[in-house]
Coordinates of C-alpha atoms in Angstrom, one line a residue:
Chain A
X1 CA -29.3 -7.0 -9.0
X2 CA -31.2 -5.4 -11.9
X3 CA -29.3 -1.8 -11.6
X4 CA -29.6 0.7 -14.6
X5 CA -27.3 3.4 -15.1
X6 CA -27.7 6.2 -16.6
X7 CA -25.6 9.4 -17.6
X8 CA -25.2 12.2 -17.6
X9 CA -27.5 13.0 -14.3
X10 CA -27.8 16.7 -15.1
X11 CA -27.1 18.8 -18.4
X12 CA -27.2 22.3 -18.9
X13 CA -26.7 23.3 -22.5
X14 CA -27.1 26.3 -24.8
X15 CA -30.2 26.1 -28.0
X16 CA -28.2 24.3 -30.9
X17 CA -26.3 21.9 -29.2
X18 CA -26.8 18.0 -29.1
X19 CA -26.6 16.4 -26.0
X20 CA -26.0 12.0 -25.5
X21 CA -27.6 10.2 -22.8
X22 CA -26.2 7.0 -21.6
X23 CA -28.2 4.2 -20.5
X24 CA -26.5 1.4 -19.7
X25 CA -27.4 -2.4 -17.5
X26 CA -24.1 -3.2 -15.0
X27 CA -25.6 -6.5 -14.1
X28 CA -27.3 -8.0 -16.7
X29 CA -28.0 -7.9 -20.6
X30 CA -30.9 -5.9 -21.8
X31 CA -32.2 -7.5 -24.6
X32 CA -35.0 -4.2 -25.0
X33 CA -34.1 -0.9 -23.8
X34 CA -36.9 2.1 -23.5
X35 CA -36.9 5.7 -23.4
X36 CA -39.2 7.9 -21.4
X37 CA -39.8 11.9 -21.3
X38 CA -41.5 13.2 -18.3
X39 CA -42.4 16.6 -18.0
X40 CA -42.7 18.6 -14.4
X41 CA -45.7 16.8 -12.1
X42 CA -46.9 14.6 -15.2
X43 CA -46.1 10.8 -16.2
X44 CA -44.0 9.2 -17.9
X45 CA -44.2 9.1 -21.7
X46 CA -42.9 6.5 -23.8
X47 CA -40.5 8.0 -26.5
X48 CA -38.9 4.9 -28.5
X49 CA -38.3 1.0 -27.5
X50 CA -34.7 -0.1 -28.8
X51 CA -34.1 -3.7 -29.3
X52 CA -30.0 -4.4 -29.4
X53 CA -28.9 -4.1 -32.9
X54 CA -32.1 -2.9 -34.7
X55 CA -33.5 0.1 -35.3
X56 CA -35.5 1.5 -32.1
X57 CA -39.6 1.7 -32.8
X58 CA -40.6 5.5 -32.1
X59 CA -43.9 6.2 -30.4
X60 CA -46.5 8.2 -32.9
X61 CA -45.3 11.8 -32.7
X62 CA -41.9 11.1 -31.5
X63 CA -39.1 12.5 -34.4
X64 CA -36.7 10.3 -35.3
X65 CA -34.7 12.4 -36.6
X66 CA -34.9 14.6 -33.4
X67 CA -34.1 12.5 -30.9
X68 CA -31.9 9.1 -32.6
X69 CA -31.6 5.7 -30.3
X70 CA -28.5 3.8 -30.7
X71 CA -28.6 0.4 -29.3
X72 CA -25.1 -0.7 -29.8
X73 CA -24.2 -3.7 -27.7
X74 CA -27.0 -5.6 -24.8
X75 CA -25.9 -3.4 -22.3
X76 CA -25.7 0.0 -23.9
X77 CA -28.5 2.4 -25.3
X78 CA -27.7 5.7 -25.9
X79 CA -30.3 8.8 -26.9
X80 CA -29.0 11.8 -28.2
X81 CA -31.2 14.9 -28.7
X82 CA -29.7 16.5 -31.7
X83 CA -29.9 20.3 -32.2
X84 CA -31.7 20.5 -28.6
X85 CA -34.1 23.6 -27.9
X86 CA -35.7 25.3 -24.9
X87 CA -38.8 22.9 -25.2
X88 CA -36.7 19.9 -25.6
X89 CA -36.3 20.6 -21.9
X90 CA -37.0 17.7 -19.6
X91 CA -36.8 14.5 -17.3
X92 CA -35.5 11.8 -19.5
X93 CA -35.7 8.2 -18.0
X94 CA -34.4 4.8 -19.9
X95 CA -35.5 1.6 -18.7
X96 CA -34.1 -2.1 -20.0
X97 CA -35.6 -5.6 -19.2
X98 CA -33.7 -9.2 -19.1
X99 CA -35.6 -11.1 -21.6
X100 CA -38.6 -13.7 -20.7
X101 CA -41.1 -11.6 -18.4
X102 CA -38.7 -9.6 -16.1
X103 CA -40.3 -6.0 -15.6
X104 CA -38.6 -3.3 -16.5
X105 CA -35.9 -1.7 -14.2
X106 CA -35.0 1.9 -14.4
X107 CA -32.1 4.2 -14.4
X108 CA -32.1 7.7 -12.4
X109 CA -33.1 9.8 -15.3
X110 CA -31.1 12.9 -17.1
X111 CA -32.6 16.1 -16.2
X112 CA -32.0 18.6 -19.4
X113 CA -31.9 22.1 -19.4
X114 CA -31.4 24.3 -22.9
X115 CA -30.8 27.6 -22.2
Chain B
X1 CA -58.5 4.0 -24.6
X2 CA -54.9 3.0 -22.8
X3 CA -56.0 4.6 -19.7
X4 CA -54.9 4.1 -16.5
X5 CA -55.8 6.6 -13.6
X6 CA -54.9 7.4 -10.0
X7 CA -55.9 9.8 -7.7
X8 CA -53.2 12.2 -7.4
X9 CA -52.7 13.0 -3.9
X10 CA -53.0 11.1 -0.7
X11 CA -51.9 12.1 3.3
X12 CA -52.0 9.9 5.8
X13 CA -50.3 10.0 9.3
X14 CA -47.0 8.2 10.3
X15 CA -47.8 4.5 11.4
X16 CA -51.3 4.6 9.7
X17 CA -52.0 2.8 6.3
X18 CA -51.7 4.1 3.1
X19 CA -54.2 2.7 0.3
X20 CA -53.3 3.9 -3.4
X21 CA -55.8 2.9 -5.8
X22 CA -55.5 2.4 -9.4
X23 CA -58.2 1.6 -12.2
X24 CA -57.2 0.5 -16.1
X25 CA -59.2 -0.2 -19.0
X26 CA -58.0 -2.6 -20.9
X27 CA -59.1 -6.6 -19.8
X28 CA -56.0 -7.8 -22.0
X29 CA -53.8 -6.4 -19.5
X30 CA -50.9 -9.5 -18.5
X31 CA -48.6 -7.4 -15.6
X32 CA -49.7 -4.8 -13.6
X33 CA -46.8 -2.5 -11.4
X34 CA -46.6 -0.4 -8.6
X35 CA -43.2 1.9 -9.2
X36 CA -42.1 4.5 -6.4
X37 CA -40.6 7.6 -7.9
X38 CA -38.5 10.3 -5.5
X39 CA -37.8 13.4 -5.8
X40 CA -35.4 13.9 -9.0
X41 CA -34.9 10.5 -9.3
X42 CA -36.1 7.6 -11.7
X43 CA -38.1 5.0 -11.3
X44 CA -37.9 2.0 -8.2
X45 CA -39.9 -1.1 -8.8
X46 CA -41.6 -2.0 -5.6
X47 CA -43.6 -5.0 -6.6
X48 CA -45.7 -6.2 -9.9
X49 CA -48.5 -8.8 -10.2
X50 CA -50.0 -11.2 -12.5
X51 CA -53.2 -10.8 -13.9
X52 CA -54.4 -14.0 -13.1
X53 CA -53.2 -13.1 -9.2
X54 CA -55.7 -11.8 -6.7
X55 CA -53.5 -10.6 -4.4
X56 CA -49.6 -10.3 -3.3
X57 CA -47.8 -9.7 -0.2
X58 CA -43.9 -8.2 0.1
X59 CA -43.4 -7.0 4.2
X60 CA -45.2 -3.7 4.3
X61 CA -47.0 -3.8 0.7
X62 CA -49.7 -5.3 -0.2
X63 CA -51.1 -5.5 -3.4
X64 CA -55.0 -6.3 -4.6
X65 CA -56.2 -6.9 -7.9
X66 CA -59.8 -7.3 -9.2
X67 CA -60.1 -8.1 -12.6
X68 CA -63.1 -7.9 -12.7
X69 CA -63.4 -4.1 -11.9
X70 CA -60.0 -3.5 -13.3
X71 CA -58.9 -2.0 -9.9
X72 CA -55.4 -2.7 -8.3
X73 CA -54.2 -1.4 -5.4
X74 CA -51.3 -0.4 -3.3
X75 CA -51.3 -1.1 0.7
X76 CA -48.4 0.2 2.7
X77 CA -48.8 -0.8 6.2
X78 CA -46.9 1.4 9.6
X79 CA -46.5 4.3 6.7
X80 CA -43.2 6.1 7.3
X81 CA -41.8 9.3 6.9
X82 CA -39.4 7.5 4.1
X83 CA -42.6 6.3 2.0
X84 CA -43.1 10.0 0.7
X85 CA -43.1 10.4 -3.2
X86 CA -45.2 9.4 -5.9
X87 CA -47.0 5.9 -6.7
X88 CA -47.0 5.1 -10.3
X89 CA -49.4 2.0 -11.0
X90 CA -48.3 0.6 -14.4
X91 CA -49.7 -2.4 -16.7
X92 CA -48.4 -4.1 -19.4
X93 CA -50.3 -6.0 -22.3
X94 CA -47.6 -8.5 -23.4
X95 CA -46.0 -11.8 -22.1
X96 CA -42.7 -11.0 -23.5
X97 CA -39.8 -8.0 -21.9
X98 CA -40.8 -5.9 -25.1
X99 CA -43.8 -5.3 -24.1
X100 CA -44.5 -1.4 -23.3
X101 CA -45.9 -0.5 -20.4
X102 CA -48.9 2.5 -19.3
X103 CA -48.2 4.6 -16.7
X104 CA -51.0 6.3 -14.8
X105 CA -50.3 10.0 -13.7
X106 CA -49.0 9.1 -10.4
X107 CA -50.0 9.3 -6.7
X108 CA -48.3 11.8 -4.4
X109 CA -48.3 10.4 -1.0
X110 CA -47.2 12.5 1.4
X111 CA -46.7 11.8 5.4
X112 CA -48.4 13.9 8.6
X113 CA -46.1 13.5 11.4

């Protein structure tokens, strides 16, 4: 149980472009989603937490406008990266949690390359 | 501070143990995590404690937490070649599934046949 899937696995776009990410729960409802960026040998950092049908709470120094969190239904969360560039290049990782104190499960992650 | 370190690498030898350890900061902490991460893949969830926990067993892992020193570890016993990637100790400051969690840099553990 507890399986998180997330899509696209790999992107490779040019500078300009927007790219969605998909993260969605097959076997439960997430009540909270979260988004992580990890760059090459380094940690995970937390982006944004999206609670189903409210706005998603950025981290300080996250853009809002750069990277906008839908949270459209309790098993869906999508992140698009909007006008991506070279050093929006990374390891993107969402996570989403049952409700009470269930610990958060992850999906595979969406490597993204802008060329 | 929110910090929450690691060593970063550790070798041991196939069938030996592997001890990760892990140090926070913050006493408040509620859940504390050990997640395994792969290459090029997310994140697995291998087992979590309680705060108010001293200790946890799952088969091979074994997990130790003094509050008091605010170190947790990680005990994998009859290591395998299939135990190689990185060891992410986590804690989390909140009762309820909102609550963010910390991430320490990671522990690559890597196997010597």
């Amino acid at each position: 149980g507890a399986v998180v899937s997330q899509h696209p696995s790999w992107v490779i776009c040019k500078s300009g472009t927007s790219v969605k990410i998909e993260c969605r729960s097959l076997d439960f409802q997430a009540t909270t989603m979260f988004w992580y960026r990890q760059f090459p040998k380094q940690s995970l950092m937390l982006m944004a937490t999206s609670n189903e049908g409210s706005k998603a709470t950025y981290e300080q120094g996250v853009e809002k406008d750069k990277f906008l969190i839908n949270h459209a239904s309790l098993t869906l969360s999508t992140l698009t990266v909007t006008s991506a560039h070279p050093e929006d290049s990374s390891f993107y990782i969402c996570s989403a949690v049952q409700g009470g104190n269930q610990p958060q499960h992850f999906g595979d992650g969406t490597r993204l390359s802008i060329l | 501070g929110e910090d929450v370190e690691q060593s970063l690498f550790l070798s041991v030898r196939e069938g030996d143990s592997s001890v990760i350890n892990c140090t926070y900061t913050d006493s408040s902490s509620t859940y504390l995590y050990w997640y395994k991460q792969e290459p090029g893949a997310g994140l697995q969830l291998l087992t979590y404690i309680f705060s108010n926990m001293d200790m946890k067993q799952d088969q091979r892992l074994t997990v130790l937490l003094n509050k008091k020193d605010k170190h947790l570890s990680l005990r994998i016993a009859d290591t395998q070649t299939g135990d190689s990637a990185i060891y992410f100790c986590a804690e989390s400051r909140g009762y309820s599934s909102a609550s963010k969690i910390i991430f320490g840099s990671g522990t690559r553990l890597s196997i010597r046949p």
